[in-house]
Amino acid sequence: MSAQAASSRTRKPRHPSTLTPNIQGAPQPRIVGFRDTIPLLRPYRGRLILAFVVGLVATAAAAAQPVVVTSIVDAFTGTLPVASALLLISLLLASAVFTAMRQLIMQRAGERFAFDTRQRIIGHIYAMPIDKLERRDRADLVSRVTTDVSQIREIFTSGLVELACSGVA
């Protein structure tokens, strides 16, 4: 076996997130994973935890509804059991109220996250040297500040707590 073949086997494969030179010789940005976004979520963890707890209450109220309906159907003798019907109505209302509260908390936190992220990006752009800015496509910069942040906000508001609450249910 040649020394070159032995060294190629022991060499670690390149990870796609390492910096690689592009056509102009400038390093390309690395690929960011979910683990890299966790520090960005730290300022919002209180809101995320509150939304998670409220979402769990809403999920519990929604999960209890079929049990109450089953008991109403099983106990039905020609008259409607008033206590069970009131319990079902209160579970429906509780589920709706807590779901709305969770969505409100998450939407407000998402808007705050988007605002803070846009401020960080714009601050970074303002701090960049002019020669670097002139090499960049202005449409790309605008897209990063608007569209990309909006998509991240959508994941933040729709995905995180819903995923956690659905996993518990």
Short mmCIF file of C-alpha atoms in Angstrom, two decimals:
data_model
loop_
_atom_site.label_atom_id
_atom_site.label_comp_id
_atom_site.label_asym_id
_atom_site.label_seq_id
_atom_site.Cartn_x
_atom_site.Cartn_y
_atom_site.Cartn_z
CA MET A 1 0.00 0.00 0.00
CA SER A 2 1.35 3.41 -0.91
CA ALA A 3 1.86 6.22 1.59
CA GLN A 4 -0.62 8.37 -0.31
CA ALA A 5 -3.36 5.72 -0.07
CA ALA A 6 -2.71 5.27 3.65
CA SER A 7 -2.85 9.01 4.32
CA SER A 8 -6.07 9.39 2.34
CA ARG A 9 -7.73 6.73 4.48
CA THR A 10 -6.68 8.33 7.75
CA ARG A 11 -7.56 11.83 6.63
CA LYS A 12 -10.88 13.05 7.97
CA PRO A 13 -13.52 13.82 5.36
CA ARG A 14 -14.28 17.49 4.92
CA HIS A 15 -17.38 18.65 6.66
CA PRO A 16 -19.68 20.76 4.47
CA SER A 17 -19.77 23.47 7.12
CA THR A 18 -16.05 24.26 6.81
CA LEU A 19 -15.03 27.37 4.93
CA THR A 20 -14.13 26.71 1.33
CA PRO A 21 -12.86 29.30 -1.16
CA ASN A 22 -15.27 30.30 -3.92
CA ILE A 23 -14.41 31.51 -7.42
CA GLN A 24 -13.13 34.91 -6.26
CA GLY A 25 -11.03 33.28 -3.51
CA ALA A 26 -13.17 34.64 -0.64
CA PRO A 27 -14.37 32.11 1.94
CA GLN A 28 -17.98 31.02 1.67
CA PRO A 29 -20.16 31.15 4.75
CA ARG A 30 -20.51 27.89 6.62
CA ILE A 31 -23.74 25.95 6.84
CA VAL A 32 -25.54 26.66 10.09
CA GLY A 33 -27.38 23.90 11.90
CA PHE A 34 -30.14 23.94 14.51
CA ARG A 35 -27.57 23.74 17.31
CA ASP A 36 -26.14 27.06 16.15
CA THR A 37 -29.51 28.80 16.60
CA ILE A 38 -30.03 27.80 20.24
CA PRO A 39 -28.04 30.76 21.63
CA LEU A 40 -30.25 33.07 19.58
CA LEU A 41 -33.34 31.68 21.36
CA ARG A 42 -32.01 32.19 24.91
CA PRO A 43 -33.52 35.68 25.37
CA TYR A 44 -36.94 34.22 24.56
CA ARG A 45 -36.80 31.08 26.69
CA GLY A 46 -39.21 32.47 29.31
CA ARG A 47 -41.83 33.09 26.65
CA LEU A 48 -41.13 29.72 25.05
CA ILE A 49 -41.56 27.92 28.37
CA LEU A 50 -44.77 29.85 29.12
CA ALA A 51 -46.13 29.04 25.65
CA PHE A 52 -45.17 25.38 26.15
CA VAL A 53 -46.99 25.18 29.51
CA VAL A 54 -50.07 26.93 28.12
CA GLY A 55 -49.92 24.64 25.09
CA LEU A 56 -49.80 21.58 27.36
CA VAL A 57 -52.93 22.77 29.18
CA ALA A 58 -54.67 23.31 25.83
CA THR A 59 -53.57 19.87 24.65
CA ALA A 60 -54.78 18.25 27.88
CA ALA A 61 -58.17 19.97 27.55
CA ALA A 62 -58.44 18.82 23.94
CA ALA A 63 -57.39 15.26 24.83
CA ALA A 64 -60.00 15.05 27.60
CA GLN A 65 -62.88 15.95 25.27
CA PRO A 66 -63.27 12.49 23.64
CA VAL A 67 -63.35 10.88 27.10
CA VAL A 68 -66.23 13.17 28.15
CA VAL A 69 -68.08 12.56 24.86
CA THR A 70 -67.69 8.80 25.40
CA SER A 71 -69.09 9.09 28.91
CA ILE A 72 -72.04 11.15 27.61
CA VAL A 73 -72.80 8.57 24.92
CA ASP A 74 -72.42 5.65 27.33
CA ALA A 75 -74.62 7.27 29.99
CA PHE A 76 -77.27 8.48 27.54
CA THR A 77 -80.71 7.21 28.56
CA GLY A 78 -82.93 9.62 26.67
CA THR A 79 -81.97 12.72 28.62
CA LEU A 80 -78.76 14.65 28.31
CA PRO A 81 -76.51 14.47 31.40
CA VAL A 82 -76.19 18.17 32.19
CA ALA A 83 -73.02 17.88 34.27
CA SER A 84 -71.19 16.02 31.51
CA ALA A 85 -72.44 18.45 28.87
CA LEU A 86 -71.22 21.42 30.93
CA LEU A 87 -67.88 19.71 31.44
CA LEU A 88 -67.56 19.16 27.68
CA ILE A 89 -68.41 22.80 26.95
CA SER A 90 -65.90 24.00 29.54
CA LEU A 91 -63.21 21.74 28.05
CA LEU A 92 -63.96 23.10 24.57
CA LEU A 93 -63.74 26.68 25.83
CA ALA A 94 -60.57 26.00 27.84
CA SER A 95 -58.92 24.37 24.86
CA ALA A 96 -59.81 27.33 22.62
CA VAL A 97 -58.72 29.95 25.16
CA PHE A 98 -55.41 28.28 25.99
CA THR A 99 -54.65 27.62 22.32
CA ALA A 100 -55.31 31.30 21.55
CA MET A 101 -53.11 32.35 24.48
CA ARG A 102 -50.30 30.11 23.27
CA GLN A 103 -50.55 31.50 19.75
CA LEU A 104 -50.57 35.08 21.06
CA ILE A 105 -47.49 34.46 23.21
CA MET A 106 -45.66 32.82 20.32
CA GLN A 107 -46.63 35.49 17.78
CA ARG A 108 -45.45 38.27 20.08
CA ALA A 109 -42.21 36.42 20.83
CA GLY A 110 -41.75 35.72 17.12
CA GLU A 111 -42.19 39.36 16.20
CA ARG A 112 -39.71 40.38 18.90
CA PHE A 113 -37.27 37.72 17.62
CA ALA A 114 -37.65 39.00 14.04
CA PHE A 115 -37.15 42.61 15.13
CA ASP A 116 -34.04 41.77 17.18
CA THR A 117 -32.62 39.61 14.38
CA ARG A 118 -33.18 42.32 11.78
CA GLN A 119 -31.45 44.82 14.05
CA ARG A 120 -28.46 42.48 14.43
CA ILE A 121 -28.23 41.90 10.68
CA ILE A 122 -28.53 45.59 9.84
CA GLY A 123 -25.94 46.42 12.51
CA HIS A 124 -23.63 43.83 10.95
CA ILE A 125 -24.20 45.29 7.49
CA TYR A 126 -23.47 48.82 8.75
CA ALA A 127 -20.25 47.59 10.36
CA MET A 128 -19.01 45.92 7.15
CA PRO A 129 -16.28 47.67 5.18
CA ILE A 130 -17.56 49.51 2.12
CA ASP A 131 -15.45 47.45 -0.29
CA LYS A 132 -17.07 44.23 0.98
CA LEU A 133 -20.54 45.74 0.65
CA GLU A 134 -19.89 46.83 -2.92
CA ARG A 135 -18.97 43.24 -3.87
CA ARG A 136 -22.29 41.94 -2.56
CA ASP A 137 -25.56 41.94 -4.46
CA ARG A 138 -27.88 44.48 -2.84
CA ALA A 139 -30.93 42.32 -3.56
CA ASP A 140 -29.29 39.49 -1.60
CA LEU A 141 -28.78 41.79 1.39
CA VAL A 142 -32.39 42.97 1.29
CA SER A 143 -33.56 39.37 0.99
CA ARG A 144 -31.54 38.37 4.06
CA VAL A 145 -33.03 41.16 6.12
CA THR A 146 -36.64 40.64 5.03
CA THR A 147 -37.48 37.22 3.60
CA ASP A 148 -35.01 35.06 5.48
CA VAL A 149 -35.85 36.61 8.84
CA SER A 150 -39.58 36.22 8.12
CA GLN A 151 -39.09 32.54 7.35
CA ILE A 152 -37.11 32.02 10.54
CA ARG A 153 -39.85 33.84 12.49
CA GLU A 154 -42.43 31.51 10.97
CA ILE A 155 -40.50 28.46 12.16
CA PHE A 156 -40.08 30.10 15.56
CA THR A 157 -43.79 30.89 15.98
CA SER A 158 -45.32 27.83 14.36
CA GLY A 159 -42.84 25.05 14.81
CA LEU A 160 -41.13 24.95 18.17
CA VAL A 161 -43.89 24.86 20.76
CA GLU A 162 -46.38 23.09 18.50
CA LEU A 163 -43.84 20.37 17.87
CA ALA A 164 -43.18 20.01 21.60
CA CYS A 165 -46.89 19.98 22.52
CA SER A 166 -47.71 17.51 19.77
CA GLY A 167 -44.90 15.26 20.94
CA VAL A 168 -46.41 15.16 24.43
CA ALA A 169 -49.92 14.44 23.14
#
